[in-house]
Coordinates of C-alpha atoms and ligand atoms in Angstrom, one line a residue:
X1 CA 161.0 86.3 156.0
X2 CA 164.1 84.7 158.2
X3 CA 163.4 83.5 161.7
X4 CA 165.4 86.2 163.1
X5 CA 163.7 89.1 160.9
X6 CA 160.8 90.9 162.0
X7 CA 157.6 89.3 161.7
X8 CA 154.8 91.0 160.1
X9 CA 151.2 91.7 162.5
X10 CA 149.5 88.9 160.0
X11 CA 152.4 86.4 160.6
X12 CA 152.2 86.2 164.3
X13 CA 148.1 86.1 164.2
X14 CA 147.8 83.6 161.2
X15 CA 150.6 81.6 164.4
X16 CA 148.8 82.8 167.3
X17 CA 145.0 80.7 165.5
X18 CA 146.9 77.7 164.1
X19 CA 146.7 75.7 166.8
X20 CA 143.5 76.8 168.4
X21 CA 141.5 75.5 165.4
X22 CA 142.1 71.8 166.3
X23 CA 141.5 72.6 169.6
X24 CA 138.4 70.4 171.2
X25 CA 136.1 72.9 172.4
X26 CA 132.4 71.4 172.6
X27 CA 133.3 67.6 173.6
X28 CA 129.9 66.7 173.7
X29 CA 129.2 67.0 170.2
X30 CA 132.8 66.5 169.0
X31 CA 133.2 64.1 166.1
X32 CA 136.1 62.3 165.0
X33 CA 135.0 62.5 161.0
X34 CA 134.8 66.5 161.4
X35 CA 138.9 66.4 161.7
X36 CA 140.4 65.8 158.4
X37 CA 143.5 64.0 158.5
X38 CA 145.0 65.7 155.1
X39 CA 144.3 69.4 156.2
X40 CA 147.1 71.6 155.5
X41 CA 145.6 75.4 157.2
X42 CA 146.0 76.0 153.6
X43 CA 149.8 76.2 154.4
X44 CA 152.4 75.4 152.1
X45 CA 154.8 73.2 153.4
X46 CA 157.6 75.6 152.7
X47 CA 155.2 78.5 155.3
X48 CA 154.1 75.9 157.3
X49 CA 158.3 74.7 157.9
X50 CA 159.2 78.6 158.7
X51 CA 155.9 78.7 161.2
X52 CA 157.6 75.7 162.7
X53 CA 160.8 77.4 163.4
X54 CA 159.2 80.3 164.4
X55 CA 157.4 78.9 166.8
X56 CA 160.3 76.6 168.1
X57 CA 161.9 79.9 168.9
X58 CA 159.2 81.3 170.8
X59 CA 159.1 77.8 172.8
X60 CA 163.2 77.7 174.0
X61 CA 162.7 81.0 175.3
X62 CA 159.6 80.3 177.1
X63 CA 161.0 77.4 178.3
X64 CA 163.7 79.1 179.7
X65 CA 161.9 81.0 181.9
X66 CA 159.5 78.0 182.8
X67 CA 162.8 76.3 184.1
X68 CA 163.5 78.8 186.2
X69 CA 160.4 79.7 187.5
X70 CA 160.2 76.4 188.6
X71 CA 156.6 76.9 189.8
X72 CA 154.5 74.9 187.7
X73 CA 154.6 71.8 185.6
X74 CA 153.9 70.8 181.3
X75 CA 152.5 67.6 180.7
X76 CA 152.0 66.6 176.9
X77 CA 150.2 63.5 176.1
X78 CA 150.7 62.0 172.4
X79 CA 148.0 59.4 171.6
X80 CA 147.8 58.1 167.5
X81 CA 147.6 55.3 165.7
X82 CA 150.7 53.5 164.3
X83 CA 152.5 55.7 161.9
X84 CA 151.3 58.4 163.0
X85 CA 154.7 60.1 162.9
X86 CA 154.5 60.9 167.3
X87 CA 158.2 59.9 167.9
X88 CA 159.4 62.1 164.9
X89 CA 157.1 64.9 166.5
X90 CA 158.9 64.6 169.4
X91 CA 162.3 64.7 167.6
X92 CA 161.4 67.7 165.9
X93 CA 159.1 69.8 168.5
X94 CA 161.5 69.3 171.3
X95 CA 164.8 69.8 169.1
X96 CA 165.0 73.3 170.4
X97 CA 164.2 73.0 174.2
X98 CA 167.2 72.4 176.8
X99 CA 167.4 69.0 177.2
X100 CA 168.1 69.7 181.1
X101 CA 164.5 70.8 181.4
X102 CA 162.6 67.9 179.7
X103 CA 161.3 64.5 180.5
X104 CA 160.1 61.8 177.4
X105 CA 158.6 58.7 178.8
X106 CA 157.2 56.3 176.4
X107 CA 155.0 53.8 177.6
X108 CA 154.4 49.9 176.5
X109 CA 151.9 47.2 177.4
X110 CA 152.4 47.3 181.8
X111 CA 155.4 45.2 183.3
X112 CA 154.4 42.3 186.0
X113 CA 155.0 45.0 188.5
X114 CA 152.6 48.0 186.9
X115 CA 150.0 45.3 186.8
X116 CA 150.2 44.9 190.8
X117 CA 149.1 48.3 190.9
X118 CA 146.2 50.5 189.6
X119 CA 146.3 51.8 186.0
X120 CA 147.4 55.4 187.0
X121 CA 150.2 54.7 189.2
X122 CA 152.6 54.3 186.0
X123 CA 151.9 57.2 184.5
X124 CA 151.9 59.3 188.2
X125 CA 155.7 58.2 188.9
X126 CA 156.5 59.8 185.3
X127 CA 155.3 63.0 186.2
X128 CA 157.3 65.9 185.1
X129 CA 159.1 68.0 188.3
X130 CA 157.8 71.7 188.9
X131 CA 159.9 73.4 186.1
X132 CA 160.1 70.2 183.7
X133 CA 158.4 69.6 180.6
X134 CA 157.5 65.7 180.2
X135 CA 156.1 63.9 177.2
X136 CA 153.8 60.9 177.5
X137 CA 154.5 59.2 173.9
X138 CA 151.0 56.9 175.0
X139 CA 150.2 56.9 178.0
X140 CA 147.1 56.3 180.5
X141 CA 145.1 56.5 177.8
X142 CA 146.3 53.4 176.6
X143 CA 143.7 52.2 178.6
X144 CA 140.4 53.1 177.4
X145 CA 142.2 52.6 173.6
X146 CA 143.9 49.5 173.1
X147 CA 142.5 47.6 176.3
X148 CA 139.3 48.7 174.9
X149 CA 139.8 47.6 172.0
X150 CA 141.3 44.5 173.3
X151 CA 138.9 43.7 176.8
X152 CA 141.2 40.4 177.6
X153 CA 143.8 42.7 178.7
X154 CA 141.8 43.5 181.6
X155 CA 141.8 39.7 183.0
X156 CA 146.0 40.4 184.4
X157 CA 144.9 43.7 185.8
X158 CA 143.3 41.8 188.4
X159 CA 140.6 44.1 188.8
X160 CA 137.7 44.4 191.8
X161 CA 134.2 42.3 190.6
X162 CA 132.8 45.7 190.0
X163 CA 135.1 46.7 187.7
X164 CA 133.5 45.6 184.5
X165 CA 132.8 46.1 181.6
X166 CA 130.7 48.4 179.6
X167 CA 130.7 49.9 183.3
X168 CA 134.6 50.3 183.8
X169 CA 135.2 52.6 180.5
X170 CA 132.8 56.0 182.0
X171 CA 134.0 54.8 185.6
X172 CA 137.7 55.2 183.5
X173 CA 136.7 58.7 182.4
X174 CA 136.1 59.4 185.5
X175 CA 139.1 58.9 187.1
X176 CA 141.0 60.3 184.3
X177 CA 139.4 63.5 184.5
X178 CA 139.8 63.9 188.2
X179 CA 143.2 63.3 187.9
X180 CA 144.0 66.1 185.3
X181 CA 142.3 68.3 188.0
X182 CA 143.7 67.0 190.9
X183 CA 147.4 68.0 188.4
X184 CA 146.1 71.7 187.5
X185 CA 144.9 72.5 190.7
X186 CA 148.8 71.6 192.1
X187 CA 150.7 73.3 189.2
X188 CA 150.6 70.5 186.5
X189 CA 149.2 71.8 182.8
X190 CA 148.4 68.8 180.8
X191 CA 148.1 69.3 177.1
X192 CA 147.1 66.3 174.6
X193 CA 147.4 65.9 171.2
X194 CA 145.9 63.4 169.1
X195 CA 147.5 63.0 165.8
X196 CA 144.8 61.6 163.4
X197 CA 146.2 60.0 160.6
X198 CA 144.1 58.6 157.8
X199 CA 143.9 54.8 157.0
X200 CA 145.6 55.4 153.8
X201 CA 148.2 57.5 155.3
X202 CA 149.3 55.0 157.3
X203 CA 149.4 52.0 154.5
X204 CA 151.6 54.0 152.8
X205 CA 154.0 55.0 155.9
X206 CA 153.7 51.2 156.6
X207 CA 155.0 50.1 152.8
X208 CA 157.3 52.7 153.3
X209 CA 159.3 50.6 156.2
X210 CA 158.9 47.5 154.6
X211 CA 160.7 49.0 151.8
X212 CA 163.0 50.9 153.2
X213 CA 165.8 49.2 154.7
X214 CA 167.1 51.9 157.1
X215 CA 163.0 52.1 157.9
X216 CA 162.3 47.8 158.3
X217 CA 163.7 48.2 163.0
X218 CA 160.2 50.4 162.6
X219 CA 157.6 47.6 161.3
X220 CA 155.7 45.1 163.4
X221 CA 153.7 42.3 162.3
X222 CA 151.4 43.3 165.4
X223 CA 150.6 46.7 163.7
X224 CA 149.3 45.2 160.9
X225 CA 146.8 43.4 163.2
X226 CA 146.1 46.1 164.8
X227 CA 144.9 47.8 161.8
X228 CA 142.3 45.7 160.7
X229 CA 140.7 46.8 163.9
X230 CA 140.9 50.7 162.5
X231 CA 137.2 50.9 162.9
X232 CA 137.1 50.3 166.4
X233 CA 140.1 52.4 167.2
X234 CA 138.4 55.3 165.8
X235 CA 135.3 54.7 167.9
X236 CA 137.5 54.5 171.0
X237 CA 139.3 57.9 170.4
X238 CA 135.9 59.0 169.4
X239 CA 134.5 58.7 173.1
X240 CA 138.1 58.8 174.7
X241 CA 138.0 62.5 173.5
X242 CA 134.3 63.7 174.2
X243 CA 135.1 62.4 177.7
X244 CA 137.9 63.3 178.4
X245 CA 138.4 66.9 176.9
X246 CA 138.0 69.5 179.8
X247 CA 138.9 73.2 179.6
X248 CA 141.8 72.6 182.0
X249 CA 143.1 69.6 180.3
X250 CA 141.9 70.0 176.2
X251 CA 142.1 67.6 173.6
X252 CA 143.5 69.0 169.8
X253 CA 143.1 66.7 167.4
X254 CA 145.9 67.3 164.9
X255 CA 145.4 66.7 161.0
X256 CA 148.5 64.0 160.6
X257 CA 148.7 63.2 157.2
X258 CA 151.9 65.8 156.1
X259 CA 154.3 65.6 159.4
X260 CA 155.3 69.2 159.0
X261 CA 151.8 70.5 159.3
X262 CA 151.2 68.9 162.6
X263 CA 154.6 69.8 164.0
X264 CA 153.5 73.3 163.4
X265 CA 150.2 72.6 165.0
X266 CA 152.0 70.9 168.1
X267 CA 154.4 73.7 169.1
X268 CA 152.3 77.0 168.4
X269 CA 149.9 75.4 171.1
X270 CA 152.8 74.5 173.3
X271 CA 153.6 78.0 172.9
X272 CA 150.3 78.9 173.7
X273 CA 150.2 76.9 176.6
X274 CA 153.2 78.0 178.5
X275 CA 152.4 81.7 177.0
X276 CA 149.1 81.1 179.4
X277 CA 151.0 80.0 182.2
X278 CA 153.0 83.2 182.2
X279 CA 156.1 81.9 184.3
X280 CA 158.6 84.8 185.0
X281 CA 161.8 84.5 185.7
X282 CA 162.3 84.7 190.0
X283 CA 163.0 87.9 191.6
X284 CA 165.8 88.3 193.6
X285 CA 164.4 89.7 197.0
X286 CA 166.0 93.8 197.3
X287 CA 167.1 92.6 200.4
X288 CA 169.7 90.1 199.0
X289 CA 171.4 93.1 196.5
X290 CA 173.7 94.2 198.9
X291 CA 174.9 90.5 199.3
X292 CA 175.0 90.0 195.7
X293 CA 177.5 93.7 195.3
X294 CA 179.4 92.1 197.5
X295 CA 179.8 88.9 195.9
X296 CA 181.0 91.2 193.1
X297 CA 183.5 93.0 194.5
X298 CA 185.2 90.2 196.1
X299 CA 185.3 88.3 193.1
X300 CA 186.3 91.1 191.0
X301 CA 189.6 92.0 194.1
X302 CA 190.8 88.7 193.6
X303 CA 193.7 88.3 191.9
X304 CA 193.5 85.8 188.3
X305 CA 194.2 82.0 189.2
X306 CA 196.9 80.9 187.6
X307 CA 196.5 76.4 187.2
X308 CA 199.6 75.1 188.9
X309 CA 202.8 74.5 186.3
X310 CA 203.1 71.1 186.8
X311 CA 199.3 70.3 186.1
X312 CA 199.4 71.3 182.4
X313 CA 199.9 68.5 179.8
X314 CA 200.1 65.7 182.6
X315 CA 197.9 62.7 183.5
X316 CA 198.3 62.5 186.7
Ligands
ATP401 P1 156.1 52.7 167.1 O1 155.0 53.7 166.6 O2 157.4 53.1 166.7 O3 155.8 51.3 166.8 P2 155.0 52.4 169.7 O4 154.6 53.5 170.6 O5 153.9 51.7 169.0 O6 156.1 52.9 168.7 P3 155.8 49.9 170.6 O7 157.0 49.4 171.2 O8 155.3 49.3 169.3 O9 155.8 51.4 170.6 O10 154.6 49.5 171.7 C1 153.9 50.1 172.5 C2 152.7 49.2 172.6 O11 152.3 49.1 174.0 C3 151.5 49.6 171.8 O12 151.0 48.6 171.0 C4 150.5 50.0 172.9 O13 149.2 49.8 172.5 C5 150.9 49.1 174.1 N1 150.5 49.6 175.3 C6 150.8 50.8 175.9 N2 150.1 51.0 177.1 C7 149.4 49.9 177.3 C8 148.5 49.4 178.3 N3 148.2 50.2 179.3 N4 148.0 48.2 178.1 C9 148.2 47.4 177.1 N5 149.1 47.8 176.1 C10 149.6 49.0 176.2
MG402 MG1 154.2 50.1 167.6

């Protein structure tokens, strides 16, 4: 069935669960190995493209009316390994929102100047505006992931004595938790999405770039470092997420290994996330309609401007 044909009641509730299945509901016991990367929802890849447009429909119109309720705030946070196809996601997720309404901020290893400060204040200045959607691709989380896997990059943040570790990573989840309250309870939704690719998933994306030219800009000799140290990512995520997932503020972790499935995944729980937030287009007050009829009948009394003779077909 076509995007723009009517969708049968099975459709729109096999949509509706898709992305709910991956979402991290009981963080204490959650485990990492339970997520397969190469599930599917028993999708083709043909259904699980047309879900994708559906739902990419459903999203610009919702978006639409989150712009201009202007009210409330979407954050999306995108945490995976290498490879794990989150600037594609992006690409393809966001292709159908108005560009007007949407922040992406990507973030790297902390400038001389993000080091002077603590490890939130980055990622607070990138906030999206009341009405914007903004994408983290990485963000805060960076730093109970790859400083946690890498503990020396805690030496230039310059930190208080009592800021150690093992201590600093729960005092971490702390903070980052209170923060994602402290953004719901003034208007800010934040949604994030792990995309959990397998290890074999990503050698092969990796031989991929090396052996596609149009592909090589995309490989780093650092990535293949930092896959040796798979094991210890996957612990980090591991506790990242049982920490960190909060009803307000949930974790899904998305099966990675075919791109189109976890596109699918992504926006059906964006849908579901501004569907939530209910934001309704603003109201003009009954008390400004007279103004407004006469707005229109001025307008409409004027008579057609005509652009002066000598401006057509000239420069200056
Ligand atoms: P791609 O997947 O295309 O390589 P990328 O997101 O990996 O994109 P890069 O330019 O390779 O982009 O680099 C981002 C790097 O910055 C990552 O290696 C990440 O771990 C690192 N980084 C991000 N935040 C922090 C942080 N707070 N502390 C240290 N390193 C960080
Ligand atoms: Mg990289």
């Amino acid at each position: 069935m076509g995007v723009s044909g009517h969708m049968s009641k099975k459709q729109k509730a096999a949509d509706a669960g898709i992305a709910q299945r991956y979402r991290v509901a009981a963080p204490r016991s959650f485990r990492l190995a339970g997520v397969d990367p190469g599930d599917d929802g028993g999708l083709t890849k043909s259904a699980g493209e047309k879900g994708l447009k559906r739902s990419l429909k459903k999203l610009r119109a919702l978006q639409e009316k989150f712009y201009a309720d202007g009210r409330n705030s979407l954050l999306i946070v995108l945490q995976a390994m290498d490879a794990a196809g989150k600037d594609s996601l992006i690409e393809h997720v966001m292709s159908g929102v108005n560009p007007q309404g949407c922040d992406v901020h990507s973030f790297k290893a902390p400038s001389a100047e993000e080091l002077e400060h603590d490890f939130l204040w980055r990622a607070h200045r990138n906030l999206p505006a009341r009405g914007r959607i903004g994408v983290f691709n990485r963000s805060y989380y960076e730093e109970v992931l790859v400083v946690r896997v890498h503990p020396k990059l805690l030496v230039p943040q310059k930190l208080p004595e009592a800021a150690k570790e093992p201590a600093i990573w729960p005092q971490r989840f702390k903070d980052i938790v209170a923060f994602e309250d402290y953004l719901a309870r003034n208007g800010t939704t934040v949604i994030k999405f792990h995309l959990r690719i397998s290890q074999e998933e990503q050698r092969k994306r990796f031989l991929d770039r090396l052996n596609e030219p149009g592909k090589n800009w995309k490989f780093s000799m650092g990535d293949v470092e930092e896959r040796k140290l798979w094991d210890d990512y996957m612990a980090a995520y591991e506790d990242m997420i049982r920490n960190t997932s909060t009803a307000k503020a949930p974790w899904f972790v998305v099966p990675g290994d075919h791109k189109w499935f976890a596109r699918h995944v992504v926006a059906q729980a964006l849908v579901d996330a501004i569907e939530a937030i209910d934001p309704k287009f603003p109201k003009v007050p009954a008390a400004a309609i007279p103004e407004l009829n006469r707005a229109r009948s001025a307008l409409e009394a004027e008579a057609p401007v005509m652009p002066p003779n000598d401006a057509i077909g000239q420069d200056h």
